[in-house]
Amino acid sequence: QQPVQSPQAVILREGEDAVINCSSSKALYSVHWYRQKHGEAPVFLMILLKGGEQKGHEKISASFNEKKQQSSLYLTASQLSYSGTYFCGTERPSTSYGKLTFGQGTILTVHP
Amino acid sequence: GAGVSQSPRYKVAKRGQDVALRCDPISGHVSLFWYQQALGQGPEFLTYFQNEAQLDKSGLPSDRFFAERPEGSVSTLKIQRTQQEDSAVYLCASSPRGGASKNIQYFGAGTRLSVL
């Protein structure tokens, strides 16, 4: 089942902060965050693992609430380059090779 | 180093034609995934390879879709008798390990298929 992202879209001015949420109704093993610009490849940002381990971009932080099966991506002091569509991809314990189920995306627009 | 490369970047097909989409993963990557991305949506899983073995094809929408990775590197997604609902961006991703969870996937830019 597809995770649900919120908000669907957000508009910021440079320097402002944003939070993007990802929620699943199923038990999760890990959450992966990607950013995709129009016509380009999704770019890996962050992976959050059950147990609290994180790996990812130094200027972006995220959290993973295992009990609620929710993850949040925190974008601070936004830059113009942060614009794009953000996707969370969730991995369930039942798969052994990293199959991801993606949310519908959150469109982030940063204005000067 | 080189990332995941997909070709062609754009493909226009008449309904009923067969198409073949190519993916060159990052050298040495064991795992390879195909996803379908409809306009305004997130990528949706199609199939998974570990080396040359296709271990999961549960996401392929019909028997018109076929994927192969004969030598464990380059992969081809073939769609026979294309239909309008096949129009989408087809993304390929690779990751360094096989049969492992918590595996970061590296995506290509995709092939945009338009069926007229």
Coordinates of N, CA and C in Angstrom, one line a residue:
Chain A
Q1 N 0.8 -1.2 0.0 CA 0.0 0.0 0.0 C 0.9 1.2 0.0
Q2 N 0.5 2.2 -0.8 CA 1.3 3.4 -1.0 C 1.3 4.3 0.2
P3 N 2.5 4.8 0.6 CA 2.5 5.8 1.8 C 1.9 7.1 1.3
V4 N 1.4 7.8 2.3 CA 0.8 9.1 2.1 C 1.7 10.2 2.5
Q5 N 1.9 11.2 1.5 CA 2.7 12.3 1.8 C 1.9 13.6 2.1
S6 N 2.4 14.4 2.9 CA 1.7 15.7 3.1 C 2.8 16.8 3.5
P7 N 2.6 18.0 3.1 CA 1.5 18.5 2.2 C 1.7 18.0 0.8
Q8 N 0.8 18.2 -0.1 CA 0.9 17.9 -1.5 C 1.9 18.9 -2.2
A9 N 1.8 20.2 -1.7 CA 2.7 21.2 -2.3 C 3.0 22.2 -1.3
V10 N 4.1 22.9 -1.4 CA 4.5 23.9 -0.5 C 5.3 25.0 -1.2
I11 N 5.0 26.2 -0.9 CA 5.8 27.3 -1.6 C 6.5 28.1 -0.5
L12 N 7.8 28.3 -0.7 CA 8.6 29.0 0.3 C 9.4 30.2 -0.4
R13 N 9.8 31.1 0.5 CA 10.8 32.0 0.1 C 12.2 31.5 0.6
E14 N 13.2 31.9 -0.1 CA 14.6 31.5 0.3 C 14.8 31.8 1.7
G15 N 15.4 30.8 2.4 CA 15.7 31.0 3.8 C 14.7 30.4 4.8
E16 N 13.4 30.2 4.2 CA 12.4 29.6 5.1 C 12.6 28.1 5.3
D17 N 11.9 27.6 6.2 CA 12.0 26.2 6.5 C 10.7 25.4 6.1
A18 N 10.9 24.1 5.9 CA 9.7 23.3 5.5 C 9.8 21.9 6.1
V19 N 8.7 21.3 6.3 CA 8.6 19.9 6.8 C 7.7 19.1 5.9
I20 N 8.2 18.0 5.4 CA 7.4 17.1 4.6 C 7.2 15.8 5.3
N21 N 6.0 15.3 5.3 CA 5.7 14.1 6.1 C 5.3 12.9 5.2
C22 N 5.6 11.7 5.7 CA 5.3 10.5 5.0 C 4.8 9.5 6.0
S23 N 3.6 8.9 5.7 CA 2.9 8.1 6.7 C 2.5 6.8 6.0
S24 N 2.7 5.7 6.7 CA 2.3 4.4 6.2 C 1.4 3.7 7.1
S25 N 0.5 2.8 6.6 CA -0.4 2.0 7.4 C 0.2 0.7 7.8
K26 N 1.4 0.4 7.1 CA 2.0 -0.9 7.3 C 3.4 -0.7 8.1
A27 N 3.8 -1.8 8.7 CA 5.1 -1.8 9.4 C 6.2 -1.5 8.4
L28 N 7.2 -0.7 8.8 CA 8.2 -0.3 7.9 C 9.6 -0.8 8.4
Y29 N 10.5 -1.0 7.5 CA 11.9 -1.4 7.8 C 12.8 -0.2 7.6
S30 N 12.5 0.5 6.5 CA 13.3 1.7 6.3 C 12.5 2.7 5.5
V31 N 12.9 4.0 5.5 CA 12.3 5.0 4.7 C 13.4 5.7 3.9
H32 N 13.2 5.9 2.6 CA 14.2 6.5 1.7 C 13.6 7.8 1.2
W33 N 14.3 8.9 1.1 CA 13.8 10.2 0.6 C 14.6 10.5 -0.7
Y34 N 13.9 11.0 -1.7 CA 14.5 11.4 -3.0 C 13.9 12.7 -3.4
R35 N 14.7 13.5 -4.1 CA 14.2 14.7 -4.8 C 14.3 14.6 -6.3
Q36 N 13.3 15.0 -7.0 CA 13.3 14.9 -8.4 C 13.0 16.2 -9.1
K37 N 13.8 16.7 -9.9 CA 13.5 17.9 -10.7 C 12.9 17.4 -12.0
H38 N 12.2 18.3 -12.6 CA 11.4 18.0 -13.9 C 12.3 17.4 -14.9
G39 N 12.0 16.2 -15.4 CA 12.8 15.6 -16.5 C 14.1 15.0 -16.1
E40 N 14.3 15.0 -14.8 CA 15.6 14.4 -14.3 C 15.4 13.2 -13.5
A41 N 16.5 12.6 -13.1 CA 16.5 11.4 -12.3 C 16.2 11.7 -10.8
P42 N 15.4 10.9 -10.1 CA 15.3 11.1 -8.7 C 16.7 11.0 -8.1
V43 N 17.0 11.9 -7.1 CA 18.3 12.0 -6.5 C 18.1 11.6 -5.0
F44 N 18.9 10.6 -4.6 CA 18.9 10.1 -3.2 C 19.3 11.2 -2.2
L45 N 18.5 11.4 -1.1 CA 18.8 12.4 -0.1 C 19.1 11.7 1.2
M46 N 18.3 10.7 1.6 CA 18.4 10.3 3.0 C 17.8 8.9 3.1
I47 N 18.4 8.0 4.0 CA 17.7 6.8 4.3 C 17.6 6.7 5.8
L48 N 16.5 6.3 6.3 CA 16.3 6.2 7.8 C 15.9 4.7 8.0
L49 N 16.6 4.2 9.0 CA 16.5 2.7 9.2 C 15.9 2.5 10.6
K50 N 15.2 1.4 10.7 CA 14.6 1.0 11.9 C 15.8 0.9 12.9
G51 N 15.6 1.5 14.1 CA 16.7 1.5 15.1 C 17.4 2.8 15.1
G52 N 17.0 3.7 14.2 CA 17.5 5.1 14.4 C 18.7 5.5 13.5
E53 N 19.3 4.5 12.8 CA 20.4 4.9 12.0 C 20.0 5.7 10.8
Q54 N 20.8 6.7 10.4 CA 20.5 7.6 9.3 C 21.8 7.7 8.4
K55 N 21.5 7.8 7.1 CA 22.6 8.2 6.2 C 22.1 9.1 5.2
G56 N 22.8 10.2 4.9 CA 22.2 11.1 3.9 C 22.9 12.4 3.8
H57 N 22.2 13.3 3.2 CA 22.7 14.6 2.8 C 23.0 15.4 4.1
E58 N 24.1 16.1 4.1 CA 24.5 16.8 5.4 C 23.6 18.0 5.7
K59 N 23.0 18.6 4.7 CA 22.2 19.8 5.0 C 20.7 19.5 5.2
I60 N 20.3 18.2 5.1 CA 18.9 17.9 5.3 C 18.8 16.8 6.4
S61 N 17.8 17.0 7.2 CA 17.7 16.1 8.3 C 16.3 15.4 8.2
A62 N 16.1 14.3 8.9 CA 14.9 13.6 8.9 C 14.7 12.8 10.1
S63 N 13.5 12.4 10.4 CA 13.2 11.5 11.5 C 12.3 10.4 11.1
F64 N 12.3 9.3 11.9 CA 11.5 8.1 11.6 C 10.9 7.6 12.9
N65 N 9.6 7.8 13.0 CA 8.9 7.3 14.2 C 8.4 5.9 13.9
E66 N 9.1 4.9 14.4 CA 8.8 3.5 14.1 C 7.4 3.0 14.6
K67 N 7.1 3.6 15.7 CA 5.8 3.2 16.3 C 4.6 3.7 15.5
K68 N 4.7 4.9 15.0 CA 3.6 5.5 14.2 C 3.8 5.2 12.7
Q69 N 4.9 4.6 12.3 CA 5.2 4.3 10.8 C 5.2 5.7 10.1
Q70 N 5.9 6.7 10.6 CA 5.9 8.0 10.0 C 7.3 8.5 9.9
S71 N 7.6 9.2 8.8 CA 8.9 9.9 8.7 C 8.6 11.3 8.3
S72 N 9.5 12.2 8.7 CA 9.4 13.6 8.3 C 10.8 14.1 7.8
L73 N 10.8 14.9 6.8 CA 12.0 15.4 6.2 C 12.0 16.9 6.5
Y74 N 13.1 17.4 7.1 CA 13.2 18.8 7.5 C 14.2 19.5 6.6
L75 N 13.7 20.6 5.9 CA 14.5 21.4 5.0 C 14.6 22.7 5.7
T76 N 15.8 23.1 6.1 CA 16.0 24.3 6.8 C 16.8 25.3 5.9
A77 N 16.5 26.6 6.2 CA 17.1 27.7 5.4 C 17.2 27.4 3.9
S78 N 16.0 27.2 3.4 CA 15.8 26.7 2.0 C 16.6 27.5 1.0
Q79 N 17.1 26.9 -0.1 CA 17.7 27.5 -1.2 C 16.9 27.3 -2.4
L80 N 17.2 28.1 -3.4 CA 16.5 27.9 -4.7 C 16.7 26.5 -5.3
S81 N 17.8 25.9 -5.0 CA 18.1 24.6 -5.5 C 17.3 23.5 -4.9
Y82 N 16.6 23.8 -3.8 CA 15.8 22.8 -3.1 C 14.5 22.6 -3.9
S83 N 14.1 23.4 -4.8 CA 12.9 23.2 -5.5 C 12.9 21.9 -6.3
G84 N 11.7 21.3 -6.3 CA 11.6 20.0 -6.9 C 10.4 19.2 -6.3
T85 N 10.3 17.9 -6.7 CA 9.3 17.1 -6.1 C 10.0 16.1 -5.2
Y86 N 9.5 16.0 -3.9 CA 10.1 15.1 -2.9 C 9.3 13.8 -2.8
F87 N 9.9 12.7 -2.9 CA 9.3 11.4 -2.7 C 9.8 10.7 -1.5
C88 N 9.0 10.0 -0.8 CA 9.4 9.1 0.2 C 9.2 7.7 -0.4
G89 N 10.1 6.8 -0.1 CA 10.0 5.4 -0.6 C 10.1 4.5 0.7
T90 N 9.1 3.6 0.9 CA 9.1 2.8 2.1 C 9.5 1.4 1.8
E91 N 10.2 0.8 2.7 CA 10.6 -0.6 2.5 C 10.0 -1.4 3.7
R92 N 9.4 -2.5 3.4 CA 8.7 -3.3 4.4 C 9.6 -4.5 4.8
P93 N 9.4 -5.0 6.0 CA 10.2 -6.1 6.5 C 10.0 -7.3 5.7
S94 N 8.9 -7.5 4.9 CA 8.7 -8.7 4.2 C 9.5 -8.9 3.0
T95 N 10.1 -7.8 2.5 CA 11.0 -7.9 1.3 C 12.4 -8.0 1.7
S96 N 13.2 -8.8 1.0 CA 14.6 -9.0 1.4 C 15.6 -8.3 0.5
Y97 N 15.1 -7.5 -0.5 CA 16.1 -7.0 -1.4 C 15.9 -5.5 -1.6
G98 N 15.1 -4.8 -0.8 CA 15.1 -3.4 -0.8 C 14.0 -2.8 -1.7
K99 N 13.0 -3.6 -2.1 CA 11.9 -3.0 -2.9 C 11.2 -1.8 -2.2
L100 N 11.1 -0.7 -2.9 CA 10.5 0.5 -2.4 C 9.1 0.7 -3.0
T101 N 8.2 1.2 -2.1 CA 6.9 1.7 -2.5 C 6.9 3.2 -2.2
F102 N 6.6 4.0 -3.3 CA 6.8 5.5 -3.2 C 5.4 6.1 -2.9
G103 N 5.5 7.3 -2.2 CA 4.4 8.1 -2.1 C 4.1 8.9 -3.3
Q104 N 3.1 9.8 -3.3 CA 2.7 10.5 -4.5 C 3.5 11.7 -4.8
G105 N 4.3 12.1 -3.8 CA 5.2 13.2 -4.0 C 4.7 14.5 -3.3
T106 N 5.6 15.4 -3.0 CA 5.3 16.8 -2.5 C 6.1 17.7 -3.3
I107 N 5.4 18.7 -3.9 CA 6.1 19.6 -4.8 C 6.5 20.8 -4.0
L108 N 7.8 21.1 -4.0 CA 8.4 22.2 -3.2 C 8.9 23.3 -4.2
T109 N 8.4 24.5 -4.0 CA 8.8 25.6 -4.8 C 9.5 26.7 -3.9
V110 N 10.7 27.0 -4.2 CA 11.4 28.1 -3.5 C 11.6 29.3 -4.3
H111 N 11.1 30.4 -3.9 CA 11.2 31.7 -4.6 C 12.3 32.6 -4.0
P112 N 12.9 33.4 -4.8 CA 13.9 34.4 -4.3 C 13.3 35.3 -3.3
Chain B
G1 N 32.2 9.0 -11.1 CA 32.0 7.9 -12.1 C 30.6 8.1 -12.8
A2 N 30.4 7.3 -13.8 CA 29.1 7.3 -14.5 C 28.0 6.8 -13.7
G3 N 26.8 7.5 -13.9 CA 25.6 7.0 -13.2 C 24.9 6.0 -14.0
V4 N 23.6 5.9 -13.7 CA 22.7 5.0 -14.4 C 22.3 5.7 -15.7
S5 N 22.5 5.0 -16.8 CA 22.1 5.6 -18.1 C 21.0 4.9 -18.8
Q6 N 20.0 5.6 -19.3 CA 18.9 5.0 -20.0 C 18.7 5.6 -21.4
S7 N 18.3 4.7 -22.3 CA 18.1 5.2 -23.6 C 17.0 4.4 -24.3
P8 N 16.2 5.0 -25.2 CA 16.3 6.4 -25.5 C 15.7 7.3 -24.4
R9 N 15.9 8.6 -24.4 CA 15.3 9.4 -23.4 C 13.8 9.7 -23.7
Y10 N 13.5 9.7 -25.0 CA 12.1 9.9 -25.4 C 11.8 8.8 -26.5
K11 N 10.6 8.3 -26.4 CA 10.2 7.3 -27.4 C 8.7 7.6 -27.7
V12 N 8.4 7.8 -29.0 CA 7.0 7.9 -29.4 C 6.7 6.6 -30.2
A13 N 5.6 6.0 -29.8 CA 5.2 4.8 -30.5 C 3.7 4.9 -30.9
K14 N 3.4 4.2 -32.0 CA 2.0 4.1 -32.4 C 1.4 2.9 -31.7
R15 N 0.1 3.0 -31.3 CA -0.5 2.0 -30.6 C -0.4 0.7 -31.4
G16 N 0.1 -0.4 -30.7 CA 0.3 -1.7 -31.3 C 1.7 -2.0 -31.6
Q17 N 2.6 -1.0 -31.6 CA 4.0 -1.2 -31.9 C 4.7 -1.8 -30.6
D18 N 5.8 -2.5 -30.9 CA 6.6 -3.0 -29.8 C 7.7 -2.0 -29.5
V19 N 8.1 -1.8 -28.3 CA 9.2 -0.9 -27.9 C 10.2 -1.7 -27.0
A20 N 11.5 -1.2 -27.0 CA 12.5 -1.7 -26.1 C 13.2 -0.6 -25.5
L21 N 13.3 -0.6 -24.2 CA 13.9 0.5 -23.4 C 15.2 -0.1 -22.7
R22 N 16.3 0.6 -22.8 CA 17.5 0.1 -22.3 C 18.0 0.8 -21.0
C23 N 18.6 0.0 -20.1 CA 19.2 0.6 -18.9 C 20.6 0.1 -18.7
D24 N 21.6 1.0 -18.6 CA 22.9 0.7 -18.2 C 23.2 1.0 -16.8
P25 N 23.2 0.1 -15.9 CA 23.4 0.4 -14.5 C 24.8 0.9 -14.2
I26 N 25.0 1.3 -12.9 CA 26.4 1.7 -12.5 C 27.2 0.4 -12.5
S27 N 28.4 0.5 -13.0 CA 29.3 -0.7 -13.1 C 29.5 -1.4 -11.8
G28 N 29.2 -2.7 -11.8 CA 29.4 -3.5 -10.6 C 28.2 -3.7 -9.7
H29 N 27.2 -2.9 -10.0 CA 26.0 -3.0 -9.2 C 25.2 -4.3 -9.5
V30 N 24.9 -5.0 -8.4 CA 24.3 -6.3 -8.5 C 22.8 -6.2 -8.7
S31 N 22.1 -5.3 -8.0 CA 20.7 -5.1 -8.1 C 20.2 -4.1 -9.1
L32 N 19.1 -4.5 -9.8 CA 18.6 -3.6 -10.8 C 17.0 -3.6 -10.7
F33 N 16.4 -2.4 -10.7 CA 15.0 -2.2 -10.5 C 14.5 -1.5 -11.7
W34 N 13.3 -1.8 -12.1 CA 12.5 -1.0 -13.1 C 11.3 -0.5 -12.4
Y35 N 11.0 0.8 -12.7 CA 9.8 1.5 -12.1 C 9.0 2.2 -13.3
Q36 N 7.7 2.3 -13.1 CA 6.9 3.1 -14.0 C 6.4 4.3 -13.3
Q37 N 6.5 5.5 -13.9 CA 6.1 6.8 -13.2 C 5.1 7.5 -14.1
A38 N 3.9 7.5 -13.7 CA 2.8 8.2 -14.4 C 3.0 9.7 -14.0
L39 N 2.4 10.5 -14.9 CA 2.5 12.0 -14.7 C 2.0 12.4 -13.4
G40 N 2.8 13.1 -12.6 CA 2.3 13.6 -11.3 C 2.3 12.6 -10.2
Q41 N 2.9 11.4 -10.4 CA 2.8 10.4 -9.4 C 4.2 9.9 -9.0
G42 N 4.3 9.1 -8.0 CA 5.6 8.6 -7.6 C 5.9 7.3 -8.4
P43 N 7.2 6.9 -8.5 CA 7.5 5.7 -9.2 C 6.8 4.5 -8.6
E44 N 6.4 3.6 -9.5 CA 5.7 2.3 -9.1 C 6.6 1.1 -9.6
F45 N 6.8 0.2 -8.7 CA 7.7 -0.9 -8.9 C 7.2 -1.8 -10.0
L46 N 8.1 -2.2 -10.9 CA 7.7 -3.2 -12.0 C 8.4 -4.5 -11.7
T47 N 9.7 -4.5 -11.6 CA 10.5 -5.8 -11.6 C 11.8 -5.6 -11.0
Y48 N 12.4 -6.7 -10.5 CA 13.7 -6.6 -9.8 C 14.6 -7.8 -10.3
F49 N 15.9 -7.4 -10.5 CA 16.9 -8.4 -10.9 C 18.1 -8.4 -9.9
Q50 N 18.5 -9.6 -9.6 CA 19.8 -9.7 -8.9 C 20.7 -10.4 -9.8
N51 N 21.7 -9.7 -10.3 CA 22.6 -10.2 -11.4 C 21.7 -10.5 -12.6
E52 N 21.7 -11.7 -13.1 CA 20.9 -12.0 -14.3 C 19.5 -12.6 -13.9
A53 N 19.4 -12.9 -12.6 CA 18.1 -13.5 -12.2 C 17.0 -12.5 -11.9
Q54 N 15.9 -12.7 -12.5 CA 14.7 -11.9 -12.3 C 14.0 -12.5 -11.1
L55 N 14.1 -11.9 -9.9 CA 13.6 -12.4 -8.7 C 12.2 -12.0 -8.4
D56 N 11.8 -10.9 -8.9 CA 10.4 -10.4 -8.6 C 9.9 -9.6 -9.9
K57 N 8.8 -10.1 -10.4 CA 8.2 -9.4 -11.5 C 6.7 -9.2 -11.2
S58 N 6.4 -9.0 -10.0 CA 5.1 -8.9 -9.5 C 4.4 -7.6 -9.9
G59 N 5.2 -6.6 -10.3 CA 4.7 -5.3 -10.6 C 4.4 -5.1 -12.1
L60 N 4.8 -6.0 -12.9 CA 4.6 -5.9 -14.4 C 3.1 -6.0 -14.6
P61 N 2.5 -4.9 -15.3 CA 1.0 -4.8 -15.4 C 0.4 -5.8 -16.3
S62 N 1.1 -6.4 -17.2 CA 0.4 -7.4 -18.1 C 1.5 -8.3 -18.7
D63 N 1.1 -9.3 -19.4 CA 2.1 -10.2 -20.1 C 2.7 -9.5 -21.3
R64 N 2.2 -8.3 -21.6 CA 2.9 -7.6 -22.7 C 4.2 -7.0 -22.3
F65 N 4.5 -6.9 -21.0 CA 5.7 -6.4 -20.5 C 6.7 -7.5 -20.2
F66 N 7.9 -7.3 -20.6 CA 8.9 -8.3 -20.4 C 10.3 -7.7 -20.2
A67 N 11.0 -8.1 -19.2 CA 12.3 -7.6 -18.9 C 13.4 -8.6 -18.8
E68 N 14.6 -8.3 -19.2 CA 15.7 -9.2 -19.2 C 17.0 -8.5 -18.8
R69 N 17.9 -9.3 -18.3 CA 19.3 -8.8 -17.9 C 20.2 -10.0 -18.1
P70 N 20.4 -10.4 -19.4 CA 21.1 -11.7 -19.7 C 22.5 -11.9 -19.1
E71 N 23.3 -10.8 -19.0 CA 24.6 -11.0 -18.5 C 24.9 -10.3 -17.2
G72 N 23.8 -9.9 -16.6 CA 23.9 -9.3 -15.2 C 24.3 -7.9 -15.2
S73 N 24.3 -7.2 -16.4 CA 24.7 -5.8 -16.4 C 23.5 -5.0 -17.1
V74 N 23.6 -4.8 -18.4 CA 22.6 -4.1 -19.1 C 21.2 -4.8 -19.0
S75 N 20.2 -4.0 -18.9 CA 18.8 -4.6 -18.9 C 18.0 -3.9 -19.9
T76 N 17.0 -4.7 -20.4 CA 16.1 -4.2 -21.4 C 14.6 -4.5 -20.9
L77 N 13.8 -3.4 -21.0 CA 12.4 -3.6 -20.7 C 11.7 -3.5 -22.1
K78 N 10.9 -4.6 -22.4 CA 10.2 -4.6 -23.7 C 8.7 -4.6 -23.4
I79 N 8.1 -3.8 -24.2 CA 6.6 -3.7 -24.1 C 6.1 -4.1 -25.5
Q80 N 5.3 -5.1 -25.6 CA 4.7 -5.5 -26.9 C 3.3 -4.9 -27.0
R81 N 3.0 -4.7 -28.3 CA 1.6 -4.2 -28.6 C 1.2 -3.0 -27.7
T82 N 2.0 -2.0 -27.8 CA 1.8 -0.9 -26.8 C 0.4 -0.3 -26.9
Q83 N -0.1 0.2 -25.8 CA -1.4 0.8 -25.7 C -1.2 2.2 -25.0
Q84 N -2.3 3.0 -25.1 CA -2.2 4.4 -24.6 C -1.9 4.4 -23.1
E85 N -2.4 3.5 -22.4 CA -2.2 3.5 -21.0 C -0.8 3.1 -20.6
D86 N 0.0 2.7 -21.5 CA 1.5 2.4 -21.3 C 2.3 3.7 -21.2
S87 N 1.7 4.8 -21.7 CA 2.4 6.1 -21.7 C 2.8 6.5 -20.3
A88 N 4.1 6.7 -20.1 CA 4.6 7.0 -18.8 C 6.1 7.2 -18.9
V89 N 6.8 7.6 -17.8 CA 8.2 7.5 -17.7 C 8.7 6.2 -17.1
Y90 N 9.6 5.6 -17.7 CA 10.1 4.3 -17.2 C 11.5 4.5 -16.6
L91 N 11.6 4.3 -15.3 CA 12.8 4.6 -14.6 C 13.6 3.3 -14.3
C92 N 14.9 3.3 -14.3 CA 15.7 2.2 -13.9 C 16.5 2.7 -12.7
A93 N 16.8 1.8 -11.8 CA 17.6 2.1 -10.7 C 18.5 0.9 -10.4
S94 N 19.7 1.2 -9.9 CA 20.6 0.1 -9.5 C 21.2 0.3 -8.1
S95 N 21.6 -0.7 -7.5 CA 22.2 -0.6 -6.2 C 23.3 -1.6 -6.0
P96 N 24.3 -1.4 -5.2 CA 25.5 -2.1 -5.2 C 25.3 -3.6 -4.7
R97 N 24.5 -3.8 -3.8 CA 24.4 -5.2 -3.2 C 23.1 -5.9 -3.7
G98 N 23.2 -7.2 -3.6 CA 22.1 -8.0 -4.0 C 21.4 -8.7 -2.8
G99 N 20.1 -8.8 -2.8 CA 19.4 -9.5 -1.8 C 19.6 -8.9 -0.4
A100 N 19.7 -7.6 -0.4 CA 20.0 -6.9 0.8 C 19.0 -5.7 1.0
S101 N 18.5 -5.6 2.1 CA 17.6 -4.4 2.4 C 18.5 -3.2 2.8
K102 N 17.9 -2.1 3.0 CA 18.6 -0.9 3.3 C 19.6 -0.5 2.2
N103 N 19.2 -0.8 1.0 CA 20.1 -0.7 -0.1 C 19.8 0.6 -0.9
I104 N 20.7 1.6 -0.9 CA 20.4 2.8 -1.6 C 20.3 2.5 -3.1
Q105 N 19.2 3.0 -3.7 CA 19.0 2.9 -5.2 C 19.4 4.2 -5.9
Y106 N 20.1 4.0 -7.0 CA 20.5 5.2 -7.8 C 19.8 5.1 -9.1
F107 N 19.1 6.2 -9.4 CA 18.2 6.2 -10.5 C 18.8 6.8 -11.8
G108 N 18.3 6.3 -12.9 CA 18.5 7.0 -14.2 C 17.5 8.1 -14.4
A109 N 17.7 8.8 -15.5 CA 16.7 9.9 -15.8 C 15.4 9.4 -16.5
G110 N 15.4 8.2 -16.9 CA 14.2 7.6 -17.4 C 14.0 7.7 -18.9
T111 N 13.1 6.9 -19.4 CA 12.7 7.0 -20.8 C 11.2 7.4 -20.8
R112 N 10.9 8.5 -21.4 CA 9.5 9.0 -21.5 C 8.9 8.4 -22.7
L113 N 7.9 7.5 -22.5 CA 7.2 6.8 -23.6 C 5.8 7.4 -23.8
S114 N 5.6 7.8 -25.1 CA 4.3 8.3 -25.4 C 3.7 7.4 -26.5
V115 N 2.5 6.9 -26.2 CA 1.8 6.0 -27.2 C 0.7 6.7 -27.8
L116 N 0.7 6.9 -29.1 CA -0.3 7.6 -29.8 C -1.4 6.7 -30.4

